[in-house]
C-alpha positions as a Python dict, from the first residue, in 0.01 Angstrom:
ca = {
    (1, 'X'): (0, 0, 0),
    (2, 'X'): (35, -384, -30),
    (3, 'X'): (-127, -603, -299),
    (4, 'X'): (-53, -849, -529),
    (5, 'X'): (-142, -907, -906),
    (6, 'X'): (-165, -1108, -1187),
    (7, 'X'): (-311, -1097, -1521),
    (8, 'X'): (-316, -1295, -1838),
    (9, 'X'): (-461, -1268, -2209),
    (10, 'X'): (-551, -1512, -2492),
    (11, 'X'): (-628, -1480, -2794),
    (12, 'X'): (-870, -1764, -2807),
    (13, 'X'): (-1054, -1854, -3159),
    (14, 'X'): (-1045, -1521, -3307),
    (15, 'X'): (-785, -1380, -3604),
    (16, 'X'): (-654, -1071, -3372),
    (17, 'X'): (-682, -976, -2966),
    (18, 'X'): (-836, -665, -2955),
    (19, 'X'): (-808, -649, -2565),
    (20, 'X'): (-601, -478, -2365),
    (21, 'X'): (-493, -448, -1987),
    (22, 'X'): (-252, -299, -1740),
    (23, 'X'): (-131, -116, -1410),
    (24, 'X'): (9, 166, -1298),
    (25, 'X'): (55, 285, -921),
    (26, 'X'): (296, 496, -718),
    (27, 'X'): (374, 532, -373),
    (28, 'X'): (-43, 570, -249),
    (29, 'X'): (-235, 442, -557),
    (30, 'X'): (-306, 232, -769),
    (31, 'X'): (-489, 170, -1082),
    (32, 'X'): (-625, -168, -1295),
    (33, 'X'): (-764, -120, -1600),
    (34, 'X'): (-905, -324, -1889),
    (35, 'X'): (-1038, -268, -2258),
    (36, 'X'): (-1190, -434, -2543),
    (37, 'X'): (-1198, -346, -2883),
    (38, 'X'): (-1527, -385, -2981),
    (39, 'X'): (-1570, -678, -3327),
    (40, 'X'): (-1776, -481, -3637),
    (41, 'X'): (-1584, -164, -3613),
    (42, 'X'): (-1238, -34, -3758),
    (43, 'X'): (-935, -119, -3547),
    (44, 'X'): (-1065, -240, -3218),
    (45, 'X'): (-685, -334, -3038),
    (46, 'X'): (-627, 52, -3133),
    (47, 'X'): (-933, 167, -2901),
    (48, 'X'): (-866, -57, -2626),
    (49, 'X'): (-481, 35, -2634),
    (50, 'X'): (-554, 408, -2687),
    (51, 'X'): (-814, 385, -2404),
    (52, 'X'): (-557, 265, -2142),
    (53, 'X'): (-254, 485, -2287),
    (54, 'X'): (-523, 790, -2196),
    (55, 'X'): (-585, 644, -1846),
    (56, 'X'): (-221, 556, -1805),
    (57, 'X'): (-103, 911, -1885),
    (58, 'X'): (-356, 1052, -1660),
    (59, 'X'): (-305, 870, -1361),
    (60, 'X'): (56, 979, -1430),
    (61, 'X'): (15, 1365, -1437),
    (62, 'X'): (-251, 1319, -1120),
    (63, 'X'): (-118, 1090, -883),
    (64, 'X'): (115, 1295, -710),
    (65, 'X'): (162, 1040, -550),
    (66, 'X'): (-239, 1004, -453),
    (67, 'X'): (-555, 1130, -657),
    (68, 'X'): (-734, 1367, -505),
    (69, 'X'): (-1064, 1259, -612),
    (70, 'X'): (-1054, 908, -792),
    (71, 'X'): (-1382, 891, -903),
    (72, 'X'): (-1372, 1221, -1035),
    (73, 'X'): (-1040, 1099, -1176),
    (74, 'X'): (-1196, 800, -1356),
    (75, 'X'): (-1466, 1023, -1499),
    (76, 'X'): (-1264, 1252, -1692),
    (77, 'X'): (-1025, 1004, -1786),
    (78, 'X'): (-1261, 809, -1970),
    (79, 'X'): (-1399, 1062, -2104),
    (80, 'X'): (-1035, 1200, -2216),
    (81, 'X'): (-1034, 858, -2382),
    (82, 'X'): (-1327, 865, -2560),
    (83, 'X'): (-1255, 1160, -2726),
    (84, 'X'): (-929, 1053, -2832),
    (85, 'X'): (-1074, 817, -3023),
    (86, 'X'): (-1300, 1082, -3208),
    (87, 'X'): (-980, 1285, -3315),
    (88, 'X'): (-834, 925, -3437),
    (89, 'X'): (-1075, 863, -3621),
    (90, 'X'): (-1105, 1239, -3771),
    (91, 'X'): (-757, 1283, -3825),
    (92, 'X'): (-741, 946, -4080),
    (93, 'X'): (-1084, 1035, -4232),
    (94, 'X'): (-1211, 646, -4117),
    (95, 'X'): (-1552, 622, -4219),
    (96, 'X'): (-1645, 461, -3840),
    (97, 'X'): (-1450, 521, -3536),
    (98, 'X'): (-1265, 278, -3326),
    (99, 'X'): (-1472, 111, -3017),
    (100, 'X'): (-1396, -24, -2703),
    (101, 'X'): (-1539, -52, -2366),
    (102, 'X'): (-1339, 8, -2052),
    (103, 'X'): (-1322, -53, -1681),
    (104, 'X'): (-1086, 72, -1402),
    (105, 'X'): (-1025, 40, -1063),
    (106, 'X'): (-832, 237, -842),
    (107, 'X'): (-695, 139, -487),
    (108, 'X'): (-618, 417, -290),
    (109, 'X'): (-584, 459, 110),
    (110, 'X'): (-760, 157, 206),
    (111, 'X'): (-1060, 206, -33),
    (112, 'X'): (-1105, 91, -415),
    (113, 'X'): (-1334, 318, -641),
    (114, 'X'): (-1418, 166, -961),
    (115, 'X'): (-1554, 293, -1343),
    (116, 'X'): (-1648, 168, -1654),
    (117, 'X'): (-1846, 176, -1957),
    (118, 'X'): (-1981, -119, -2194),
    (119, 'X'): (-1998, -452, -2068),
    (120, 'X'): (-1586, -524, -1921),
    (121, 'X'): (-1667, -645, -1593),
    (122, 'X'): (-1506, -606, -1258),
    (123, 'X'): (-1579, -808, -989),
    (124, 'X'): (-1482, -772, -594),
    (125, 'X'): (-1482, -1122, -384),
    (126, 'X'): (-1461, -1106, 8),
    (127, 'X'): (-1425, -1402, 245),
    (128, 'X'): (-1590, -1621, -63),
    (129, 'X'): (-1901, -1426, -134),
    (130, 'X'): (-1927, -1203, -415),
    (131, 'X'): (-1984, -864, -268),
    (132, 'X'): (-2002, -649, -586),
    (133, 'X'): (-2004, -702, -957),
    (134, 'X'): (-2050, -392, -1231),
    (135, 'X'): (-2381, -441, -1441),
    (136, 'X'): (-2341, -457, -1828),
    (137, 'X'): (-2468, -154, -2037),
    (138, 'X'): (-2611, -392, -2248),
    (139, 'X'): (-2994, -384, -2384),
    (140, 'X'): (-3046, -699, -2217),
    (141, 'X'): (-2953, -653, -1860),
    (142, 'X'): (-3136, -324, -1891),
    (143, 'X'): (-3442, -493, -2004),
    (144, 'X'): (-3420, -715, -1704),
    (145, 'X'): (-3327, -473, -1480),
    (146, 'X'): (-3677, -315, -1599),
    (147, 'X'): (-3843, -593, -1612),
    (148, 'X'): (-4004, -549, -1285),
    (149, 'X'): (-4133, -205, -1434),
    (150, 'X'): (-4189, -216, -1776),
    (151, 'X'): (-4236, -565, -1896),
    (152, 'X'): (-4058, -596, -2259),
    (153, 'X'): (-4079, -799, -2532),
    (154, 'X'): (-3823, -748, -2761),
    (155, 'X'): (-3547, -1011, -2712),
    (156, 'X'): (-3160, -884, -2772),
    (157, 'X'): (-2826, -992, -2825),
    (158, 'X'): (-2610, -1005, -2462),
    (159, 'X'): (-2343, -837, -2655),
    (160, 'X'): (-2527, -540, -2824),
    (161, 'X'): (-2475, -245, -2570),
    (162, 'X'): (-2613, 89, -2613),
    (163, 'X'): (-2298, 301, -2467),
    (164, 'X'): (-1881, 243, -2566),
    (165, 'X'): (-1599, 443, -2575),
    (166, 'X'): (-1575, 600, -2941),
    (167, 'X'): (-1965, 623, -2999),
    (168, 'X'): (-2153, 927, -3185),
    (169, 'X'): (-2301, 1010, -2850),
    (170, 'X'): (-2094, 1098, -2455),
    (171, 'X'): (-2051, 754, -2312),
    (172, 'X'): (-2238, 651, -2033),
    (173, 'X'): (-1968, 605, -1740),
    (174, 'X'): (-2086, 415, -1419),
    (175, 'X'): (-1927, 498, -1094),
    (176, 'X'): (-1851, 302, -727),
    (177, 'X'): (-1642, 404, -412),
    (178, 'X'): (-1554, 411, -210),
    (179, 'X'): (-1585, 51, -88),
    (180, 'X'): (-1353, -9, 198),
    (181, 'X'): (-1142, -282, 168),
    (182, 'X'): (-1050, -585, 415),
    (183, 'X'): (-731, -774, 355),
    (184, 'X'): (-751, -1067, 124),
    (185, 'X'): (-1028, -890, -53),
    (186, 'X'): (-986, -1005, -458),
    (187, 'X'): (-1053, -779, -709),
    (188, 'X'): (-1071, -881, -1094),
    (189, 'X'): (-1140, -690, -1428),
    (190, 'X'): (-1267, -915, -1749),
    (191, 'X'): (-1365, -905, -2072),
    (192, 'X'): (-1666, -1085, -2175),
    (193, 'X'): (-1470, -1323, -2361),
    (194, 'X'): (-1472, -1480, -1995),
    (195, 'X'): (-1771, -1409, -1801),
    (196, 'X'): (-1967, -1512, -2126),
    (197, 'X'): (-1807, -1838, -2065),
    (198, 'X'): (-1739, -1888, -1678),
    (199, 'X'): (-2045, -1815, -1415),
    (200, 'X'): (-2044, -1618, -1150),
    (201, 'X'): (-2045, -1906, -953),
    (202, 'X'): (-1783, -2051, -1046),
    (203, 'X'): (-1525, -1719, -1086),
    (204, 'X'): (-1632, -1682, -705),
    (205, 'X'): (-1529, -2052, -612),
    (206, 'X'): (-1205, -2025, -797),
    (207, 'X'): (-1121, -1692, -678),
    (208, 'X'): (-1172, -1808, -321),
    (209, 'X'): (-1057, -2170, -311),
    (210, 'X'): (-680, -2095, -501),
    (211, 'X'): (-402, -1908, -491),
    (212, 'X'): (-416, -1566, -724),
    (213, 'X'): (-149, -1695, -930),
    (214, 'X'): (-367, -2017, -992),
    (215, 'X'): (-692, -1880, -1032),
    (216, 'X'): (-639, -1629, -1309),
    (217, 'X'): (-498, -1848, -1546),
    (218, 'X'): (-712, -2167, -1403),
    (219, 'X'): (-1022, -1899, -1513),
    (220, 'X'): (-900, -1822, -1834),
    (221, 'X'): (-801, -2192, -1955),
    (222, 'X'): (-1170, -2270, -1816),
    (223, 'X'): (-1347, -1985, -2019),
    (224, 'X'): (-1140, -2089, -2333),
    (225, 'X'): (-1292, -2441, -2324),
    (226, 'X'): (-1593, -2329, -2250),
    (227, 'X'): (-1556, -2129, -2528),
    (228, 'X'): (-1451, -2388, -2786),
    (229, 'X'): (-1290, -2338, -3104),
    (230, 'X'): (-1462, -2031, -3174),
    (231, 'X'): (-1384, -1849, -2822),
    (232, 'X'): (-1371, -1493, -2795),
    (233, 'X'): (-1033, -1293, -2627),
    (234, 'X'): (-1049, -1415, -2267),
    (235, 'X'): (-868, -1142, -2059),
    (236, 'X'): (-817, -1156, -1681),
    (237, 'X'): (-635, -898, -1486),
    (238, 'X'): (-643, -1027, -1087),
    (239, 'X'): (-565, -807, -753),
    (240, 'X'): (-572, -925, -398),
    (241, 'X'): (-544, -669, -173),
    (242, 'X'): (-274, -659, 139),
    (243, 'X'): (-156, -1000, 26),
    (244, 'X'): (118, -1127, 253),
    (245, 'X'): (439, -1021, 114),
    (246, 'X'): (679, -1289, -45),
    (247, 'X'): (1001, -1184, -116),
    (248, 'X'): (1047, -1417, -393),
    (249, 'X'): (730, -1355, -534),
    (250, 'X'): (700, -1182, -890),
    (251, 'X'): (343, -1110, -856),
    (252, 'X'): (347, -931, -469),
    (253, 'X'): (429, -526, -406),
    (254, 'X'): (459, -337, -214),
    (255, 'X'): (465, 6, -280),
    (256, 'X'): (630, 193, 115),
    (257, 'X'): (959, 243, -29),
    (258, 'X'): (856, 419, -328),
    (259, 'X'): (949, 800, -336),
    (260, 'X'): (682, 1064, -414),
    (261, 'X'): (799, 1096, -791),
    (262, 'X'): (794, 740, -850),
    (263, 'X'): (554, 609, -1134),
    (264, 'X'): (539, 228, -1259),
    (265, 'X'): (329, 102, -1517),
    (266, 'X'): (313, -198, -1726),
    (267, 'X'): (47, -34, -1942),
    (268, 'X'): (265, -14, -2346),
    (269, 'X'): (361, 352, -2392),
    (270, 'X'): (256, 302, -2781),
    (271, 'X'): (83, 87, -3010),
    (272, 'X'): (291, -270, -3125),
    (273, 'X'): (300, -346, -3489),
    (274, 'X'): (194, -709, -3397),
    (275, 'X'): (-139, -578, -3221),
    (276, 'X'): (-312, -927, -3215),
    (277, 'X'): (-12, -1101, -3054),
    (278, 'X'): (-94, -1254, -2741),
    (279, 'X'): (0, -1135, -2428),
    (280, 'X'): (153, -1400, -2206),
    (281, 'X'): (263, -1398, -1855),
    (282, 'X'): (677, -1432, -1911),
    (283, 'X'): (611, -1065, -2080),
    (284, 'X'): (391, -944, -1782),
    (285, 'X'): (695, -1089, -1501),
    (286, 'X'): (973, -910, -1709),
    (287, 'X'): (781, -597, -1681),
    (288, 'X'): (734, -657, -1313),
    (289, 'X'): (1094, -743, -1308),
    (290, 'X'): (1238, -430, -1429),
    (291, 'X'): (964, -199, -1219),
    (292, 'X'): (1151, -402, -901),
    (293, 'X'): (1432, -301, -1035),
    (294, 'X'): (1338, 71, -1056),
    (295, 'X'): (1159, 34, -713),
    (296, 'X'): (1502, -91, -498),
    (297, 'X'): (1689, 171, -696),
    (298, 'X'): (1474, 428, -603),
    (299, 'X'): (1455, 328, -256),
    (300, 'X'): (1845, 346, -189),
    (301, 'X'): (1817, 716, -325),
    (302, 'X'): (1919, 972, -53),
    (303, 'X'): (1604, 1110, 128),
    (304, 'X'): (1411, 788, 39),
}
């Protein structure tokens, strides 16, 4: 397995950054993920981080070194997640549980199978078209998605969803894969703190016409103008799949020399006391860095 990645996140105009993002693969998979806390509820960088420790830890008990059903996988994972947050909240007695939405992507054989719940989007751009973008569970792309069928009235907020990690009720969770992948094929997980901001239009253009390692922060800087003083988190976590290997790249791997028992993540194992810092890309290369590190070392094992 081949690809190369690159993420970013900002804190933009808010006090804290309650989003969250991360990798983890071994030898044969793969998986991207991306959460954010959701504003008007207790502790939102705690959901989103406890949402991809739960994934994380998953992935690293099932991948052995391939899932044997990812979609099944991301199911129960988010699911795992959600009611994480539920004992959370019960075991501090908060009066309203942590929130977050989620979406993941997993790349495994030559397919990727996606998940997620809330409005985190993930889109997939091929040869410059946009050949697949998740659908917000928000009350207004519902009502236009039933528009056709039910004509409605009522006019809502874009951001008011009816489904989240963390909710009274089971999340809805909204499945794809697999989708068979070409080389060159981009793949991207955001918050809304950037497609709010930066049309579809233009995430496609920039995703096609530049370099990976441009166009994710390029996107970002663009949605945080956009956004203006008062911009949301902007988070941006970028794959291209079977990217040509660079040897002296810190963003490209490749994952053939890996042994069976090898697991690399960059997702944090626990919770930072500085939650809201940012999280820039000289911490994301260091991590990359030292998973290298632990990728040639395992490779000049015996048996390897």
């Amino acid at each position: 397995m081949r690809f190369s990645v690159y993420q970013i996140s900002r804190k933009g105009g808010r006090e804290k950054n309650e989003d969250r993002m991360g990798y983890c693969y071994t030898r044969e998979s793969g998986l991207f993920a991306l959460a954010d806390g959701m504003g008007g509820h207790p502790e939102g960088e705690v959901a989103s981080q406890l949402a991809l420790q739960t994934l994380a830890a998953a992935f690293q008990r099932e991948a052995k070194p391939a899932l044997k059903n990812p979609i099944r996988f991301l199911q129960e994972a988010i699911l795992s997640g959600h009611h994480q947050l539920l004992r959370y909240a019960t075991e501090r007695a908060l009066v309203d549980t942590p929130r977050t939405t989620v979406v993941a992507c997993v790349l495994q054989g030559k397919s990727a199978y996606w998940a997620h719940c809330g409005d985190s989007r993930l889109y997939l751009v091929r040869k410059g078209q946009l050949h697949a973008r998740t659908r917000d569970h928000s009350y207004i792309e519902l009502q236009e998605s039933l528009s056709h069928v039910v004509p409605i009235d009522a006019r809502f907020n874009r951001s008011v969803l009816f489904t989240c990690m963390g909710s009274p009720g089971k999340p809805v969770v909204d499945t794809v894969g697999p989708v068979p992948l070409l080389p060159g094929d981009r793949i991207i997980v955001c918050s809304d703190g950037l497609w709010s901001s930066v049309s579809d239009e233009v995430i496609v253009e920039m995703l096609t016409d530049r370099p990976l390692q441009d166009a994710v922060p390029d996107l970002v800087e663009e949605a945080l103008r956009n956004g203006g003083p008062h911009s949301d988190n902007v988070t941006l976590l970028g794959v291209e799949w079977e990217a040509v290997e660079d040897a002296d790249s810190t963003v490209g791997i490749s994952t053939r020399t890996l042994g069976e028992d090898v697991f690399a993540s960059t997702i944090q194992a626990s919770i930072s006391d500085s939650g809201a810092a940012d999280l820039d890309e000289a911490e994301i290369e260091r991590s990359i860095r030292e998973i290298n590190e632990a990728i040639r070392r395992s490779s000049r094992k015996p048996g390897n």
